[in-house]
Amino acid sequence: MAILQSRDEDAVRKEFQRIAGPVKLVVFSQELVAGDLCRQNEQLIKEVAALSDQISVEVLNPAIDKERAQAYGIEEVPATVVEGARDYGVRFLGIPAGYEFSNLIDSIIAVSSGEAALTDDTKASLAALAGDVDIKVFSTPT
Amino acid sequence: MRLAQHMAIASDRVTATAIDATEFPELARAYQVSGVPKIVINDRVELLGAYPEPQFLEAVLRGATDPAGDQ
């Protein structure tokens, strides 16, 4: 059974008209660790990807594709990396449903162009960062 | 998450990870998540709730600065 309803698909398709270039969703799944959650996450990501011919999906298993998981800094599953022309560092741990679903859609559109919707002041401050910054955002689906 | 992910796109220095607290209870416990959204920057600056861009940026800059001054 599909996760997305047809009205969700219509709304997302409309948003995806703003996609400016190729986007790859790299999904990390591991049946033995979190089978149900990983299957649901894969299904949701594939349903989203099917709504634009600019989006591709790659499914990796961190136990097998260790080097890739390490390169992306993925230690937990299910996880999804939203990649545009390059890896910008946008990740989702867990199924991006509910509130995070709109952020998934927004991040896909944003990485497709590499354009951040931030003020010039914010961009200038970030450009001057001397060290790495890891931001974790905890949320719940509803 | 929206501001965090746009900051990641704007800067190679920044990574943004959205974490479902219900699917990762151990992580949520480790970071003492009592409400959402909870934002943790470099494991040392924490925000609870949604913040406007200037305040969020201020927290990110604070998190980026090592208190020992060696960055």
CSV table of C-alpha atoms in Angstrom, one decimal:
chain,number,residue,atom,x,y,z
A,1,MET,CA,0.0,0.0,0.0
A,2,ALA,CA,1.3,3.5,-0.9
A,3,ILE,CA,2.3,5.8,2.0
A,4,LEU,CA,1.6,9.0,0.0
A,5,GLN,CA,-2.0,9.7,-0.9
A,6,SER,CA,-2.8,11.1,-4.3
A,7,ARG,CA,-3.5,14.6,-3.0
A,8,ASP,CA,0.0,14.6,-1.2
A,9,GLU,CA,1.5,13.5,-4.5
A,10,ASP,CA,-0.2,16.3,-6.4
A,11,ALA,CA,1.0,18.9,-3.9
A,12,VAL,CA,4.6,17.6,-4.0
A,13,ARG,CA,4.6,17.4,-7.8
A,14,LYS,CA,3.7,21.0,-7.9
A,15,GLU,CA,6.5,21.9,-5.4
A,16,PHE,CA,8.9,19.8,-7.5
A,17,GLN,CA,8.4,22.1,-10.5
A,18,ARG,CA,11.0,24.3,-8.8
A,19,ILE,CA,13.7,21.5,-8.9
A,20,ALA,CA,16.6,23.1,-10.8
A,21,GLY,CA,18.9,20.1,-11.2
A,22,PRO,CA,19.6,16.4,-10.3
A,23,VAL,CA,19.1,15.3,-6.7
A,24,LYS,CA,20.2,11.9,-5.2
A,25,LEU,CA,18.6,10.5,-2.1
A,26,VAL,CA,21.0,8.1,-0.5
A,27,VAL,CA,19.1,5.7,1.8
A,28,PHE,CA,20.8,3.6,4.4
A,29,SER,CA,18.9,0.5,5.4
A,30,GLN,CA,19.8,-2.5,7.5
A,31,GLU,CA,17.1,-5.2,7.8
A,32,LEU,CA,18.7,-6.8,10.8
A,33,VAL,CA,18.8,-3.6,12.9
A,34,ALA,CA,15.4,-1.9,12.1
A,35,GLY,CA,13.7,-3.9,9.4
A,36,ASP,CA,10.2,-2.3,9.5
A,37,LEU,CA,11.4,1.3,9.9
A,38,CYS,CA,14.0,0.8,7.1
A,39,ARG,CA,11.4,-0.7,4.7
A,40,GLN,CA,8.9,2.2,5.4
A,41,ASN,CA,11.7,4.8,5.0
A,42,GLU,CA,12.8,3.2,1.7
A,43,GLN,CA,9.2,3.1,0.4
A,44,LEU,CA,8.5,6.7,1.3
A,45,ILE,CA,11.8,7.9,-0.3
A,46,LYS,CA,11.1,6.0,-3.5
A,47,GLU,CA,7.5,7.3,-3.6
A,48,VAL,CA,8.8,10.9,-3.3
A,49,ALA,CA,11.6,10.2,-5.9
A,50,ALA,CA,9.0,8.9,-8.4
A,51,LEU,CA,7.4,12.4,-8.4
A,52,SER,CA,10.3,14.0,-10.3
A,53,ASP,CA,12.5,12.6,-13.0
A,54,GLN,CA,15.3,14.7,-11.5
A,55,ILE,CA,15.5,12.5,-8.4
A,56,SER,CA,17.3,9.3,-8.1
A,57,VAL,CA,17.6,6.9,-5.2
A,58,GLU,CA,20.5,4.7,-4.0
A,59,VAL,CA,20.0,2.3,-1.2
A,60,LEU,CA,23.0,1.2,0.8
A,61,ASN,CA,23.6,-1.1,3.7
A,62,PRO,CA,26.0,0.4,6.3
A,63,ALA,CA,27.1,-3.1,7.3
A,64,ILE,CA,28.2,-3.8,3.7
A,65,ASP,CA,28.9,-0.4,2.3
A,66,LYS,CA,31.0,0.6,5.3
A,67,GLU,CA,33.2,3.1,3.5
A,68,ARG,CA,30.3,5.0,2.0
A,69,ALA,CA,28.5,5.0,5.4
A,70,GLN,CA,31.6,6.3,7.1
A,71,ALA,CA,32.2,8.9,4.4
A,72,TYR,CA,28.6,10.2,4.9
A,73,GLY,CA,29.0,9.9,8.7
A,74,ILE,CA,26.0,7.5,9.0
A,75,GLU,CA,26.0,5.4,12.1
A,76,GLU,CA,22.2,4.7,12.5
A,77,VAL,CA,19.4,3.4,10.3
A,78,PRO,CA,17.1,4.3,8.7
A,79,ALA,CA,19.0,7.3,7.4
A,80,THR,CA,18.7,9.4,4.3
A,81,VAL,CA,21.2,11.8,2.7
A,82,VAL,CA,19.8,14.5,0.4
A,83,GLU,CA,22.5,15.3,-2.2
A,84,GLY,CA,22.6,17.8,-5.0
A,85,ALA,CA,25.5,18.6,-7.3
A,86,ARG,CA,27.5,17.6,-4.2
A,87,ASP,CA,26.9,16.5,-0.6
A,88,TYR,CA,25.9,19.6,1.3
A,89,GLY,CA,25.6,17.8,4.6
A,90,VAL,CA,21.8,17.4,4.8
A,91,ARG,CA,20.7,14.2,6.6
A,92,PHE,CA,17.5,12.7,8.0
A,93,LEU,CA,17.7,10.0,10.7
A,94,GLY,CA,14.4,8.1,10.9
A,95,ILE,CA,11.5,8.3,8.5
A,96,PRO,CA,11.0,12.0,7.4
A,97,ALA,CA,7.2,11.8,8.0
A,98,GLY,CA,4.8,14.3,9.5
A,99,TYR,CA,6.5,17.7,10.2
A,100,GLU,CA,9.8,16.6,8.7
A,101,PHE,CA,8.2,15.6,5.4
A,102,SER,CA,7.9,19.3,4.4
A,103,ASN,CA,11.6,19.8,5.3
A,104,LEU,CA,12.5,16.8,3.2
A,105,ILE,CA,10.7,18.3,0.2
A,106,ASP,CA,12.2,21.7,0.9
A,107,SER,CA,15.7,20.3,1.2
A,108,ILE,CA,15.3,18.4,-2.1
A,109,ILE,CA,14.4,21.7,-3.9
A,110,ALA,CA,17.2,23.6,-2.1
A,111,VAL,CA,20.0,21.2,-2.9
A,112,SER,CA,18.8,20.9,-6.5
A,113,SER,CA,20.0,24.5,-7.0
A,114,GLY,CA,22.5,24.8,-4.1
A,115,GLU,CA,20.9,28.0,-3.2
A,116,ALA,CA,20.3,28.6,0.5
A,117,ALA,CA,17.2,30.6,1.4
A,118,LEU,CA,19.0,32.8,4.0
A,119,THR,CA,19.7,36.5,4.3
A,120,ASP,CA,23.0,37.9,3.0
A,121,ASP,CA,24.1,38.6,6.5
A,122,THR,CA,23.6,35.0,7.6
A,123,LYS,CA,25.5,33.7,4.5
A,124,ALA,CA,28.4,36.1,5.2
A,125,SER,CA,28.6,34.9,8.8
A,126,LEU,CA,28.6,31.3,7.8
A,127,ALA,CA,31.2,31.9,5.1
A,128,ALA,CA,33.5,33.1,7.9
A,129,LEU,CA,33.2,30.0,10.0
A,130,ALA,CA,36.6,28.7,11.0
A,131,GLY,CA,35.5,25.3,12.3
A,132,ASP,CA,33.0,22.6,11.5
A,133,VAL,CA,29.5,22.9,12.8
A,134,ASP,CA,27.3,19.9,13.4
A,135,ILE,CA,23.6,20.7,13.9
A,136,LYS,CA,21.2,18.1,15.3
A,137,VAL,CA,17.5,18.8,15.2
A,138,PHE,CA,15.4,16.5,17.3
A,139,SER,CA,11.7,16.4,16.4
A,140,THR,CA,8.7,14.1,16.5
A,141,PRO,CA,6.5,13.1,13.6
A,142,THR,CA,3.4,14.9,14.8
B,1,MET,CA,15.2,21.8,10.5
B,2,ARG,CA,14.6,24.2,7.7
B,3,LEU,CA,17.1,26.9,8.8
B,4,ALA,CA,19.7,24.2,9.7
B,5,GLN,CA,19.5,22.5,6.3
B,6,HIS,CA,19.8,25.8,4.5
B,7,MET,CA,22.8,26.7,6.6
B,8,ALA,CA,24.3,23.3,5.6
B,9,ILE,CA,23.7,24.2,1.9
B,10,ALA,CA,25.3,27.7,2.4
B,11,SER,CA,28.4,26.4,4.1
B,12,ASP,CA,30.7,23.4,3.6
B,13,ARG,CA,31.5,23.7,7.3
B,14,VAL,CA,27.9,22.9,8.4
B,15,THR,CA,26.0,19.6,8.5
B,16,ALA,CA,22.4,19.4,9.5
B,17,THR,CA,20.8,16.2,10.7
B,18,ALA,CA,17.1,15.8,11.5
B,19,ILE,CA,16.5,13.1,14.1
B,20,ASP,CA,13.2,11.5,14.8
B,21,ALA,CA,13.3,11.4,18.6
B,22,THR,CA,10.7,8.6,18.8
B,23,GLU,CA,12.6,6.3,16.5
B,24,PHE,CA,15.9,7.0,18.3
B,25,PRO,CA,15.1,7.1,22.0
B,26,GLU,CA,18.7,6.4,23.0
B,27,LEU,CA,20.0,9.4,21.1
B,28,ALA,CA,17.1,11.5,22.5
B,29,ARG,CA,18.0,10.4,26.0
B,30,ALA,CA,21.7,11.1,25.5
B,31,TYR,CA,20.8,14.6,24.4
B,32,GLN,CA,18.2,15.0,27.1
B,33,VAL,CA,15.4,15.8,24.7
B,34,SER,CA,12.4,16.8,26.8
B,35,GLY,CA,10.6,18.8,24.1
B,36,VAL,CA,10.8,19.4,20.4
B,37,PRO,CA,12.2,20.8,18.3
B,38,LYS,CA,15.4,20.6,20.2
B,39,ILE,CA,18.5,21.8,18.4
B,40,VAL,CA,22.0,20.8,19.5
B,41,ILE,CA,25.0,22.6,18.0
B,42,ASN,CA,28.4,20.9,18.2
B,43,ASP,CA,27.1,19.0,21.3
B,44,ARG,CA,27.5,22.2,23.4
B,45,VAL,CA,24.9,24.8,22.5
B,46,GLU,CA,21.2,23.9,22.8
B,47,LEU,CA,18.0,25.5,21.7
B,48,LEU,CA,14.5,24.4,22.5
B,49,GLY,CA,11.7,25.5,20.2
B,50,ALA,CA,11.7,27.4,16.9
B,51,TYR,CA,13.9,30.5,16.6
B,52,PRO,CA,14.1,33.3,14.0
B,53,GLU,CA,17.1,33.3,11.7
B,54,PRO,CA,19.3,35.9,13.5
B,55,GLN,CA,19.0,34.1,16.9
B,56,PHE,CA,19.5,30.7,15.3
B,57,LEU,CA,22.7,32.0,13.6
B,58,GLU,CA,23.9,33.5,16.9
B,59,ALA,CA,23.6,30.0,18.5
B,60,VAL,CA,25.4,28.4,15.5
B,61,LEU,CA,28.2,30.9,15.8
B,62,ARG,CA,28.4,30.3,19.6
B,63,GLY,CA,28.5,26.6,19.0
B,64,ALA,CA,31.2,27.0,16.4
B,65,THR,CA,33.5,28.8,18.9
B,66,ASP,CA,35.5,26.5,21.1
B,67,PRO,CA,35.2,27.8,24.7
B,68,ALA,CA,38.9,26.9,25.1
B,69,GLY,CA,39.7,29.3,22.3
B,70,ASP,CA,41.7,26.8,20.3
B,71,GLN,CA,39.6,27.1,17.1
